[in-house]
PDB file of C-alpha atoms in Angstrom:
ATOM      1  CA  MET A 932      -2.884   3.162  -5.371  1.00 71.00           C
ATOM      2  CA  GLY A 933       0.706   3.860  -3.246  1.00 78.00           C
ATOM      3  CA  ALA A 934       2.653   6.046  -4.444  1.00 79.00           C
ATOM      4  CA  PHE A 935       4.694   7.267  -7.666  1.00 80.00           C
ATOM      5  CA  ALA A 936       7.676   5.506  -9.279  1.00 79.00           C
ATOM      6  CA  ARG A 937      10.152   5.529 -11.867  1.00 75.00           C
ATOM      7  CA  THR A 938      12.456   3.066 -12.245  1.00 72.00           C
ATOM      8  CA  SER A 939      16.311   4.174 -13.241  1.00 71.00           C
ATOM      9  CA  ALA A 940      16.627   1.426 -16.303  1.00 71.00           C
ATOM     10  CA  ASP A 941      13.914   3.447 -19.365  1.00 73.00           C
ATOM     11  CA  ASP A 942      12.980   6.654 -16.331  1.00 75.00           C
ATOM     12  CA  ASN A 943       9.221   5.298 -16.887  1.00 81.00           C
ATOM     13  CA  ALA A 944       5.938   6.310 -14.596  1.00 87.00           C
ATOM     14  CA  LEU A 945       5.064   3.406 -12.194  1.00 90.00           C
ATOM     15  CA  VAL A 946       2.032   3.214  -9.564  1.00 91.00           C
ATOM     16  CA  LEU A 947       2.750   1.602  -6.940  1.00 92.00           C
ATOM     17  CA  SER A 948       0.166  -0.833  -4.993  1.00 95.00           C
ATOM     18  CA  ASN A 949      -0.779  -4.459  -3.976  1.00 96.00           C
ATOM     19  CA  ASN A 950      -0.864  -8.031  -6.513  1.00 97.00           C
ATOM     20  CA  HIS A 951      -4.021  -8.098  -4.659  1.00 96.00           C
ATOM     21  CA  VAL A 952      -5.361  -4.273  -6.426  1.00 94.00           C
ATOM     22  CA  LEU A 953      -3.214  -4.404  -9.600  1.00 96.00           C
ATOM     23  CA  ALA A 954      -3.334  -8.165 -11.028  1.00 96.00           C
ATOM     24  CA  ASN A 955      -6.364  -9.973  -8.922  1.00 95.00           C
ATOM     25  CA  GLU A 956      -4.135 -11.491  -6.942  1.00 97.00           C
ATOM     26  CA  ASN A 957      -2.068 -13.539  -9.527  1.00 97.00           C
ATOM     27  CA  ASP A 958      -4.624 -13.871 -11.716  1.00 96.00           C
ATOM     28  CA  SER A 959      -3.768 -10.742 -13.978  1.00 96.00           C
ATOM     29  CA  ASN A 960      -0.979 -10.824 -16.497  1.00 97.00           C
ATOM     30  CA  ILE A 961       2.019  -8.816 -17.179  1.00 98.00           C
ATOM     31  CA  GLY A 962       0.621  -5.586 -19.373  1.00 97.00           C
ATOM     32  CA  ASP A 963      -3.429  -6.586 -19.000  1.00 97.00           C
ATOM     33  CA  PRO A 964      -4.885  -2.928 -18.553  1.00 97.00           C
ATOM     34  CA  ILE A 965      -4.684  -1.154 -15.391  1.00 95.00           C
ATOM     35  CA  LEU A 966      -7.931   1.171 -14.470  1.00 92.00           C
ATOM     36  CA  GLN A 967      -8.872   4.168 -12.052  1.00 87.00           C
ATOM     37  CA  PRO A 968     -11.117   4.803 -10.810  1.00 81.00           C
ATOM     38  CA  GLY A 969     -11.043   0.473 -10.880  1.00 81.00           C
ATOM     39  CA  VAL A 970     -13.197  -1.280 -11.522  1.00 80.00           C
ATOM     40  CA  THR A 971     -14.795  -1.899  -8.511  1.00 81.00           C
ATOM     41  CA  ASP A 972     -15.598   2.026  -8.404  1.00 84.00           C
ATOM     42  CA  GLY A 973     -16.655   1.897 -11.590  1.00 87.00           C
ATOM     43  CA  GLY A 974     -14.345   2.079 -13.861  1.00 85.00           C
ATOM     44  CA  GLN A 975     -14.037   1.549 -17.855  1.00 90.00           C
ATOM     45  CA  ALA A 976     -12.097   0.469 -20.250  1.00 89.00           C
ATOM     46  CA  GLU A 977     -12.041   4.080 -20.994  1.00 92.00           C
ATOM     47  CA  ASP A 978     -10.589   5.022 -17.319  1.00 90.00           C
ATOM     48  CA  ARG A 979      -7.240   2.613 -18.462  1.00 94.00           C
ATOM     49  CA  ILE A 980      -4.118   4.520 -17.155  1.00 92.00           C
ATOM     50  CA  GLY A 981      -1.560   1.779 -17.572  1.00 95.00           C
ATOM     51  CA  SER A 982      -1.028  -1.638 -17.757  1.00 97.00           C
ATOM     52  CA  LEU A 983       0.164  -4.104 -15.369  1.00 97.00           C
ATOM     53  CA  ALA A 984       4.306  -4.259 -14.864  1.00 95.00           C
ATOM     54  CA  PHE A 985       5.419  -6.474 -12.251  1.00 95.00           C
ATOM     55  CA  TYR A 986       4.244  -8.007  -9.118  1.00 97.00           C
ATOM     56  CA  VAL A 987       5.002 -10.478  -6.574  1.00 98.00           C
ATOM     57  CA  PRO A 988       3.362 -13.444  -6.606  1.00 98.00           C
ATOM     58  CA  LEU A 989       1.125 -14.609  -3.661  1.00 98.00           C
ATOM     59  CA  ASN A 990       1.971 -18.361  -2.907  1.00 98.00           C
ATOM     60  CA  PRO A 991      -1.017 -20.174  -0.418  1.00 96.00           C
ATOM     61  CA  THR A 992       1.385 -22.047   0.515  1.00 96.00           C
ATOM     62  CA  GLY A 993       4.799 -20.945   1.787  1.00 96.00           C
ATOM     63  CA  VAL A 994       5.108 -17.390   3.518  1.00 97.00           C
ATOM     64  CA  ASN A 995       5.022 -14.030   2.135  1.00 98.00           C
ATOM     65  CA  ARG A 996       6.416 -11.052   2.418  1.00 97.00           C
ATOM     66  CA  MET A 997       4.196  -9.276   0.657  1.00 97.00           C
ATOM     67  CA  ASP A 998       1.931  -8.152  -2.024  1.00 98.00           C
ATOM     68  CA  CYS A 999       3.194  -6.388  -3.958  1.00 96.00           C
ATOM     69  CA  ALA A1000       2.853  -4.562  -7.894  1.00 97.00           C
ATOM     70  CA  VAL A1001       3.433  -2.215 -10.108  1.00 95.00           C
ATOM     71  CA  ALA A1002       1.932  -0.578 -12.988  1.00 96.00           C
ATOM     72  CA  VAL A1003       3.404   1.188 -16.424  1.00 95.00           C
ATOM     73  CA  ILE A1004       1.794   4.816 -16.729  1.00 93.00           C
ATOM     74  CA  ASP A1005       0.723   5.461 -20.578  1.00 93.00           C
ATOM     75  CA  SER A1006       2.737   8.179 -22.235  1.00 89.00           C
ATOM     76  CA  ASP A1007      -0.185   9.560 -23.256  1.00 91.00           C
ATOM     77  CA  VAL A1008      -1.603   9.907 -19.758  1.00 89.00           C
ATOM     78  CA  GLU A1009      -0.562  12.879 -16.817  1.00 86.00           C
ATOM     79  CA  TYR A1010      -0.222  12.430 -13.526  1.00 80.00           C
ATOM     80  CA  GLU A1011       1.034  15.652 -10.694  1.00 73.00           C
ATOM     81  CA  ALA A1012       3.346  13.566  -8.655  1.00 68.00           C
ATOM     82  CA  ARG A1013       5.355  15.223  -6.057  1.00 61.00           C
ATOM     83  CA  GLU A1014       2.549  16.760  -4.304  1.00 63.00           C
ATOM     84  CA  LEU A1015       0.878  14.798  -1.864  1.00 67.00           C
ATOM     85  CA  ARG A1016      -2.820  15.725  -0.841  1.00 66.00           C
ATOM     86  CA  ASN A1017      -2.805  18.398   2.559  1.00 68.00           C
ATOM     87  CA  ILE A1018       0.296  16.609   2.877  1.00 72.00           C
ATOM     88  CA  GLY A1019       2.707  18.195   0.520  1.00 70.00           C
ATOM     89  CA  ILE A1020       5.246  16.597  -0.542  1.00 69.00           C
ATOM     90  CA  LEU A1021       7.075  12.582   0.609  1.00 74.00           C
ATOM     91  CA  GLU A1022      10.960  13.415   1.980  1.00 73.00           C
ATOM     92  CA  ASP A1023      13.586  10.426   0.764  1.00 73.00           C
ATOM     93  CA  LEU A1024      13.250   7.385   1.399  1.00 71.00           C
ATOM     94  CA  ALA A1025      13.653   5.663   4.896  1.00 68.00           C
ATOM     95  CA  PRO A1026      16.212   3.695   5.842  1.00 69.00           C
ATOM     96  CA  ASN A1027      14.733  -0.269   6.543  1.00 66.00           C
ATOM     97  CA  ASP A1028      16.173   0.279  10.488  1.00 66.00           C
ATOM     98  CA  GLU A1029      14.160   4.229  11.035  1.00 70.00           C
ATOM     99  CA  LEU A1030      12.022   3.970  13.337  1.00 70.00           C
ATOM    100  CA  PRO A1031       9.942   6.312  12.730  1.00 71.00           C
ATOM    101  CA  ALA A1032       9.534   9.632  15.751  1.00 62.00           C
ATOM    102  CA  ASN A1033       7.014   8.048  18.817  1.00 70.00           C
ATOM    103  CA  ASP A1034       6.741   5.010  16.779  1.00 88.00           C
ATOM    104  CA  LEU A1035       3.676   8.318  14.304  1.00 93.00           C
ATOM    105  CA  VAL A1036       2.937   7.051  11.444  1.00 94.00           C
ATOM    106  CA  GLU A1037       0.199   7.910   8.226  1.00 94.00           C
ATOM    107  CA  LYS A1038      -1.816   7.766   5.386  1.00 93.00           C
ATOM    108  CA  ILE A1039      -4.077   8.540   2.487  1.00 89.00           C
ATOM    109  CA  GLY A1040      -5.941   6.149   2.326  1.00 90.00           C
ATOM    110  CA  ARG A1041      -9.174   5.618  -0.647  1.00 89.00           C
ATOM    111  CA  THR A1042     -11.589   4.186   2.196  1.00 92.00           C
ATOM    112  CA  THR A1043     -10.308   6.171   5.080  1.00 92.00           C
ATOM    113  CA  GLY A1044      -8.460   9.528   3.837  1.00 90.00           C
ATOM    114  CA  HIS A1045      -5.620  11.223   5.645  1.00 92.00           C
ATOM    115  CA  THR A1046      -5.586   9.005   9.508  1.00 94.00           C
ATOM    116  CA  VAL A1047      -2.898   9.040  11.341  1.00 95.00           C
ATOM    117  CA  GLY A1048      -1.670   5.887  13.154  1.00 95.00           C
ATOM    118  CA  ARG A1049       1.212   4.417  15.909  1.00 95.00           C
ATOM    119  CA  VAL A1050       3.131   1.345  15.257  1.00 94.00           C
ATOM    120  CA  THR A1051       2.814  -1.197  17.725  1.00 93.00           C
ATOM    121  CA  ALA A1052       5.067  -4.306  16.512  1.00 92.00           C
ATOM    122  CA  PHE A1053       7.482  -5.269  13.947  1.00 88.00           C
ATOM    123  CA  GLU A1054       9.060  -8.276  12.545  1.00 91.00           C
ATOM    124  CA  LEU A1055       5.760  -9.766  13.603  1.00 95.00           C
ATOM    125  CA  ASP A1056       4.935 -13.305  11.951  1.00 97.00           C
ATOM    126  CA  ASN A1057       2.029 -15.893  11.334  1.00 97.00           C
ATOM    127  CA  VAL A1058       0.290 -12.372  10.016  1.00 96.00           C
ATOM    128  CA  VAL A1059      -2.768 -14.614   8.167  1.00 97.00           C
ATOM    129  CA  VAL A1060      -4.792 -13.116   6.174  1.00 96.00           C
ATOM    130  CA  GLY A1061      -8.046 -14.427   3.960  1.00 96.00           C
ATOM    131  CA  TYR A1062      -7.774 -13.502   0.258  1.00 96.00           C
ATOM    132  CA  ASP A1063      -9.882 -15.283  -2.543  1.00 95.00           C
ATOM    133  CA  LEU A1064      -7.012 -17.832  -2.823  1.00 95.00           C
ATOM    134  CA  GLY A1065      -7.577 -19.125   0.481  1.00 96.00           C
ATOM    135  CA  GLU A1066      -6.246 -17.753   3.797  1.00 97.00           C
ATOM    136  CA  ILE A1067      -2.515 -16.863   3.267  1.00 98.00           C
ATOM    137  CA  ARG A1068       0.609 -16.201   5.634  1.00 98.00           C
ATOM    138  CA  PHE A1069       2.751 -13.190   5.827  1.00 98.00           C
ATOM    139  CA  ASP A1070       6.257 -13.097   8.169  1.00 98.00           C
ATOM    140  CA  GLY A1071       8.282  -9.620   8.872  1.00 96.00           C
ATOM    141  CA  GLN A1072       4.681  -7.282   9.206  1.00 96.00           C
ATOM    142  CA  ILE A1073       4.260  -4.415  10.440  1.00 95.00           C
ATOM    143  CA  GLU A1074       1.268  -4.033  12.740  1.00 96.00           C
ATOM    144  CA  ILE A1075       0.116  -0.274  12.826  1.00 96.00           C
ATOM    145  CA  GLU A1076      -3.079   0.756  15.168  1.00 95.00           C
ATOM    146  CA  GLY A1077      -4.895   3.956  14.034  1.00 94.00           C
ATOM    147  CA  THR A1078      -4.216   7.172  17.349  1.00 92.00           C
ATOM    148  CA  GLY A1079      -7.427   8.447  18.630  1.00 82.00           C
ATOM    149  CA  GLU A1080     -11.233   6.424  18.679  1.00 86.00           C
ATOM    150  CA  ALA A1081     -11.157   5.788  14.309  1.00 87.00           C
ATOM    151  CA  PRO A1082      -9.279   2.631  12.719  1.00 93.00           C
ATOM    152  CA  PHE A1083      -5.974   3.430  10.796  1.00 95.00           C
ATOM    153  CA  SER A1084      -7.620   1.482   7.677  1.00 96.00           C
ATOM    154  CA  THR A1085     -10.712  -0.214   6.349  1.00 93.00           C
ATOM    155  CA  GLY A1086     -12.167  -2.079   3.392  1.00 92.00           C
ATOM    156  CA  GLY A1087     -10.519  -0.198   0.421  1.00 92.00           C
ATOM    157  CA  ASP A1088      -7.710   1.271   2.126  1.00 95.00           C
ATOM    158  CA  SER A1089      -5.093  -1.305   0.775  1.00 94.00           C
ATOM    159  CA  GLY A1090      -2.169   0.018  -1.284  1.00 93.00           C
ATOM    160  CA  SER A1091      -2.121   3.029   0.363  1.00 93.00           C
ATOM    161  CA  LEU A1092       1.862   4.108   0.656  1.00 92.00           C
ATOM    162  CA  ILE A1093       2.454   5.001   4.710  1.00 93.00           C
ATOM    163  CA  PHE A1094       4.800   7.447   5.432  1.00 91.00           C
ATOM    164  CA  THR A1095       6.023   8.715   8.498  1.00 90.00           C
ATOM    165  CA  SER A1096       4.483  11.493  10.552  1.00 89.00           C
ATOM    166  CA  GLU A1097       7.725  13.060  10.471  1.00 86.00           C
ATOM    167  CA  GLY A1098       9.696  14.279   7.880  1.00 83.00           C
ATOM    168  CA  HIS A1099       6.835  12.278   5.760  1.00 85.00           C
ATOM    169  CA  ARG A1100       9.541   9.494   4.426  1.00 85.00           C
ATOM    170  CA  PRO A1101       7.843   6.810   2.450  1.00 87.00           C
ATOM    171  CA  TRP A1102       7.605   4.306   5.181  1.00 88.00           C
ATOM    172  CA  ALA A1103       5.354   1.150   4.579  1.00 92.00           C
ATOM    173  CA  LEU A1104       2.639  -0.713   2.330  1.00 95.00           C
ATOM    174  CA  LEU A1105      -0.832  -0.828   2.739  1.00 96.00           C
ATOM    175  CA  PHE A1106      -1.841  -4.111   2.477  1.00 96.00           C
ATOM    176  CA  ALA A1107      -4.409  -5.242   5.154  1.00 97.00           C
ATOM    177  CA  GLY A1108      -5.975  -4.625   8.502  1.00 94.00           C
ATOM    178  CA  SER A1109      -8.261  -6.308  11.003  1.00 91.00           C
ATOM    179  CA  GLU A1110     -11.976  -4.627  12.339  1.00 89.00           C
ATOM    180  CA  ARG A1111     -10.893  -5.708  16.005  1.00 88.00           C
ATOM    181  CA  GLY A1112      -8.008  -4.871  17.955  1.00 87.00           C
ATOM    182  CA  GLY A1113      -5.724  -2.096  18.957  1.00 86.00           C
ATOM    183  CA  GLN A1114      -5.759  -0.372  22.124  1.00 84.00           C
ATOM    184  CA  ASN A1115      -8.744   1.715  20.634  1.00 86.00           C
ATOM    185  CA  ALA A1116     -10.116  -0.992  19.526  1.00 85.00           C
ATOM    186  CA  GLN A1117     -10.405  -0.598  15.842  1.00 89.00           C
ATOM    187  CA  GLY A1118      -8.773  -2.761  14.684  1.00 92.00           C
ATOM    188  CA  LEU A1119      -5.043  -3.331  12.983  1.00 96.00           C
ATOM    189  CA  THR A1120      -3.585  -2.409   9.567  1.00 96.00           C
ATOM    190  CA  PHE A1121      -0.558  -4.720   8.347  1.00 97.00           C
TER     191      PHE A1121
END
C-alpha cells in the first residue's frame, strides 16, 4: 500500500495503492475484499482489511496518466496511520510543481524496504509498461533511479508512497520499474 487517506465527505479511512494491486488490472468490482497480506503473499479470506472503493481504469488502447486505486478500511480493522516506520511522521502533501531538494526522494517498499532515489525526468511520455492486459502507455510520468549501488525499487514494491527526502512530504505513487537503466545500471522506477 502507498498510504492511508480519508475522504472529506464521510471521514472513511482509505488505503491508497495501484489499480494492478487492488483492482487486479480492472478485473475487480467495487466492494471486492482487500486482503493484507495479499494473495501473492499467502493472504486468505480471514486477512480481509477492507473493500475496493474506487480505481482509475487502465486503458490498454489509449494514453494513461496513472495506475491508482483506493480501498475503504473495514471499521473493525485497527491501524496506525500517523508514523512511517523508521522515518517518522510525514508532512503535508508536496505541491505538484515543487521539486524535491537535490531531486532526492525515498520510499518504503514491500520488496526492497527503505530506499533513496534521484529524480531523473519529469513529464516523461510514452512509458510503456507490460501488464497482463498487454503493453500499456503512460504519459506525464516521473522517472527515478536508485542512489548508490542498489535499485530504487523492484517487483513487489508497486503502490509504495514516494516522499521527498527533505521534509518527508508525500510526492508520488510507485507503479512500475525496469531492471536496467540509470547511472547505476540497476533500473528505473516510474
